[in-house]
Short mmCIF file of C-alpha atoms in Angstrom, two decimals:
data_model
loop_
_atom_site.label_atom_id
_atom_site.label_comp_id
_atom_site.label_asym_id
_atom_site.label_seq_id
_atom_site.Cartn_x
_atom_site.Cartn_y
_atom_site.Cartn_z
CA UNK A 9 0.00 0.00 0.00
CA UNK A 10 0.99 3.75 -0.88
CA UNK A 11 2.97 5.08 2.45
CA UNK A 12 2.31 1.97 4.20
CA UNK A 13 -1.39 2.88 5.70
CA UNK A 14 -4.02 0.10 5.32
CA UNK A 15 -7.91 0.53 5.50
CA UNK A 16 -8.13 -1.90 8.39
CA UNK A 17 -5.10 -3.51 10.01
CA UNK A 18 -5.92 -6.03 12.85
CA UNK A 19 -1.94 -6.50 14.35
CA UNK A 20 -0.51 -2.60 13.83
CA UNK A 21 -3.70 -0.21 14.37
CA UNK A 22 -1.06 2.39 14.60
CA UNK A 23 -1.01 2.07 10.78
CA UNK A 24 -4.74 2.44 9.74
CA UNK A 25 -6.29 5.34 7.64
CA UNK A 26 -8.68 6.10 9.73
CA UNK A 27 -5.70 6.81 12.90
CA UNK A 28 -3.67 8.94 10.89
CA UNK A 29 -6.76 10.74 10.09
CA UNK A 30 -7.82 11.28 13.43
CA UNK A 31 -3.77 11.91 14.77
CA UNK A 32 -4.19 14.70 12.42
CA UNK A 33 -6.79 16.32 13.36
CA UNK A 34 -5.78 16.02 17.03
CA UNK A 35 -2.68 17.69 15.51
CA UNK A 36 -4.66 20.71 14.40
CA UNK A 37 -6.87 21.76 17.39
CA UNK A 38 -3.90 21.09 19.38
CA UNK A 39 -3.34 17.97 22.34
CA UNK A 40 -2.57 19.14 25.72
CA UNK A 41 0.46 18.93 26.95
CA UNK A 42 -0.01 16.59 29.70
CA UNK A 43 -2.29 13.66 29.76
CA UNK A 44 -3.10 13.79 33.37
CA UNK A 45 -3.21 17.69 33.54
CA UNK A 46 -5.25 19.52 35.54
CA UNK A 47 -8.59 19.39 33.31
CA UNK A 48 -8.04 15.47 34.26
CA UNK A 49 -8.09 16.22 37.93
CA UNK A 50 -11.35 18.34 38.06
CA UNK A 51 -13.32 16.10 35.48
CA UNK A 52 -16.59 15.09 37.41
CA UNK A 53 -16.02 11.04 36.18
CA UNK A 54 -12.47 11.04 38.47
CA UNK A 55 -13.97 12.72 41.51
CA UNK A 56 -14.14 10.82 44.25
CA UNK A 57 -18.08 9.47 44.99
CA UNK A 58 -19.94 11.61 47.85
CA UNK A 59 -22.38 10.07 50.31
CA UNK A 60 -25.35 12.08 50.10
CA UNK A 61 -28.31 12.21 51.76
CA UNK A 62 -31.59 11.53 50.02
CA UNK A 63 -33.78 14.78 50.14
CA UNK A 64 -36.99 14.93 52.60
CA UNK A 65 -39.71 15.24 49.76
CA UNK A 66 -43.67 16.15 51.58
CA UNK A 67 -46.82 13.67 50.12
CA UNK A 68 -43.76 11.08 49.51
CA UNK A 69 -46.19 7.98 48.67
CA UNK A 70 -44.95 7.95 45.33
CA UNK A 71 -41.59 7.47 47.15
CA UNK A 72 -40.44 3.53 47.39
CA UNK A 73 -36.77 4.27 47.73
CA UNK A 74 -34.08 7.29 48.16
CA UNK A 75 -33.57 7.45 44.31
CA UNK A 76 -37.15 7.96 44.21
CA UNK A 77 -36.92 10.80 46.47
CA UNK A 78 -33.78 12.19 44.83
CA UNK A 79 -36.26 11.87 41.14
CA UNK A 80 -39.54 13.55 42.88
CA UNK A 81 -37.36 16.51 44.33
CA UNK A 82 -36.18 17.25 40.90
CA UNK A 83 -39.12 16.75 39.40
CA UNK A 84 -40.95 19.14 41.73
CA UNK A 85 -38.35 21.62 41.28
CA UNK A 86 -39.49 21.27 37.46
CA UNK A 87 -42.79 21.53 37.98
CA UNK A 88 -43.62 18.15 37.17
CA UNK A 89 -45.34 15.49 38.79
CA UNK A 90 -45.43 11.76 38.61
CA UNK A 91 -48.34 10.13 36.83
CA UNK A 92 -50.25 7.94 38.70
CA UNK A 93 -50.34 3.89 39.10
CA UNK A 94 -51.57 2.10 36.32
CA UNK A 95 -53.40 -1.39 35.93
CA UNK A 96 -50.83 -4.65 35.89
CA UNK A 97 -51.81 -4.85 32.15
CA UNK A 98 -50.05 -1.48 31.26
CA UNK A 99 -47.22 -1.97 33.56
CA UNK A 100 -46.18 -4.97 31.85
CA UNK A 101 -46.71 -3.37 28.64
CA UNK A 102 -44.97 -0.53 29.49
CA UNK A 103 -42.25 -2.76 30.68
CA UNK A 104 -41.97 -4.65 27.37
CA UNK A 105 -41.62 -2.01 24.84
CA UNK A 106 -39.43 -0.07 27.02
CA UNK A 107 -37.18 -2.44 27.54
CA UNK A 108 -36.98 -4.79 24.80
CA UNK A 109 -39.26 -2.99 22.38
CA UNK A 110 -41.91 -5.75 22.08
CA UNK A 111 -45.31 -6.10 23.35
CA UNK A 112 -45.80 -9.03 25.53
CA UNK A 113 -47.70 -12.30 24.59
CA UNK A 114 -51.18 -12.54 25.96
CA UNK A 115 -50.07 -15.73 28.01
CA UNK A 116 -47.18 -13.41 29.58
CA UNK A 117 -49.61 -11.03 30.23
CA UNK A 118 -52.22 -13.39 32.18
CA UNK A 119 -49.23 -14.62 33.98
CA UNK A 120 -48.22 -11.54 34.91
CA UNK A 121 -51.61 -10.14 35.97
CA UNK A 122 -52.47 -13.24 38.47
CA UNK A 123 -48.97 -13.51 40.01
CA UNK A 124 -50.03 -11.66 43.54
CA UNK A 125 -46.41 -11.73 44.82
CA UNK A 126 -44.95 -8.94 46.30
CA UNK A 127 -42.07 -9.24 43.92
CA UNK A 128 -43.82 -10.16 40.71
CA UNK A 129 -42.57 -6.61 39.10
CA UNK A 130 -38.77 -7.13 39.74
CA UNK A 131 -39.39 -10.86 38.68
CA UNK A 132 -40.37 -9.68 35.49
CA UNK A 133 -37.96 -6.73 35.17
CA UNK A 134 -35.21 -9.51 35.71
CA UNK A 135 -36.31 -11.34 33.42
CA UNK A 136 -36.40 -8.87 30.45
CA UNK A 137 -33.42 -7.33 31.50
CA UNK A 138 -31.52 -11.13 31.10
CA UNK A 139 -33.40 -11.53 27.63
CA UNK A 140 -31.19 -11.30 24.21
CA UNK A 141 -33.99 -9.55 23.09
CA UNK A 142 -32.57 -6.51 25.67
CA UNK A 143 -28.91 -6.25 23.72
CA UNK A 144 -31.16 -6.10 20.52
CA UNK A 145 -32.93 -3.19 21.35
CA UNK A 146 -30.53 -1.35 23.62
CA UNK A 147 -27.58 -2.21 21.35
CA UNK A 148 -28.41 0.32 18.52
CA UNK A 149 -28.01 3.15 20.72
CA UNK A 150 -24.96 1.72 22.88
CA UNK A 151 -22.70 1.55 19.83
#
């Protein structure tokens, strides 16, 4: 190949078209002149993790946990309030095209809608989370 750069090269990235294209335009807005300078000290992902308290939120019985309080106080402070609960037939609906973008089968459903349990909801979130069908769906806007 001319000047020894290859469209793809599995064993020397270093010689690709698509690095030298990007090494040069790093090369025209300028690197900085450390890697670990200050910018890299004061970037929120490297701060060190602060135990905070979750915020005391009045008429809390939308509130199940401390996310939930730390979600209602900033929705409040938006203006916006939560909608209210739904039947077991739209949660599981809901559930299904959110997460893996297809609507449940009627026997899931029926399933779903007679299993009293107290932890029927994170049964089922479990479960679609753990599906391939998950990866499918989420996939597209991971990569």
């Amino acid at each position: 190949m001319k000047y020894g750069l290859y469209p793809l090269h599995n064993r020397h990235p270093e010689r690709t078209v698509f690095m030298a294209a990007l090494f040069s335009v790093l090369c025209l807005i300028g690197l900085p002149a450390e890697p670990n300078g200050a910018d890299a000290r004061t970037y929120w992902a490297f701060r060190q993790l602060e135990q905070r308290e979750p915020p005391v939120v009045p008429g809390g019985e939308w509130v199940r946990t401390g996310i939930d309080r730390f979600v209602l106080a900033k929705a409040r402070a938006e203006g916006v309030s939560p909608n209210g609960q739904v039947d077991r037939q739209r949660l599981i609906r809901r559930a299904y095209f959110d997460l893996i973008g297809l609507a449940p089968t009627r026997e899931e459903v029926e399933a779903f809608i007679v299993d009293e349990s107290p932890d029927a909801y994170d049964k089922l979130l479990t479960r679609l989370l753990a599906s391939p069908h998950y990866g499918e769906r989420w996939g597209r806007h991971w990569l």
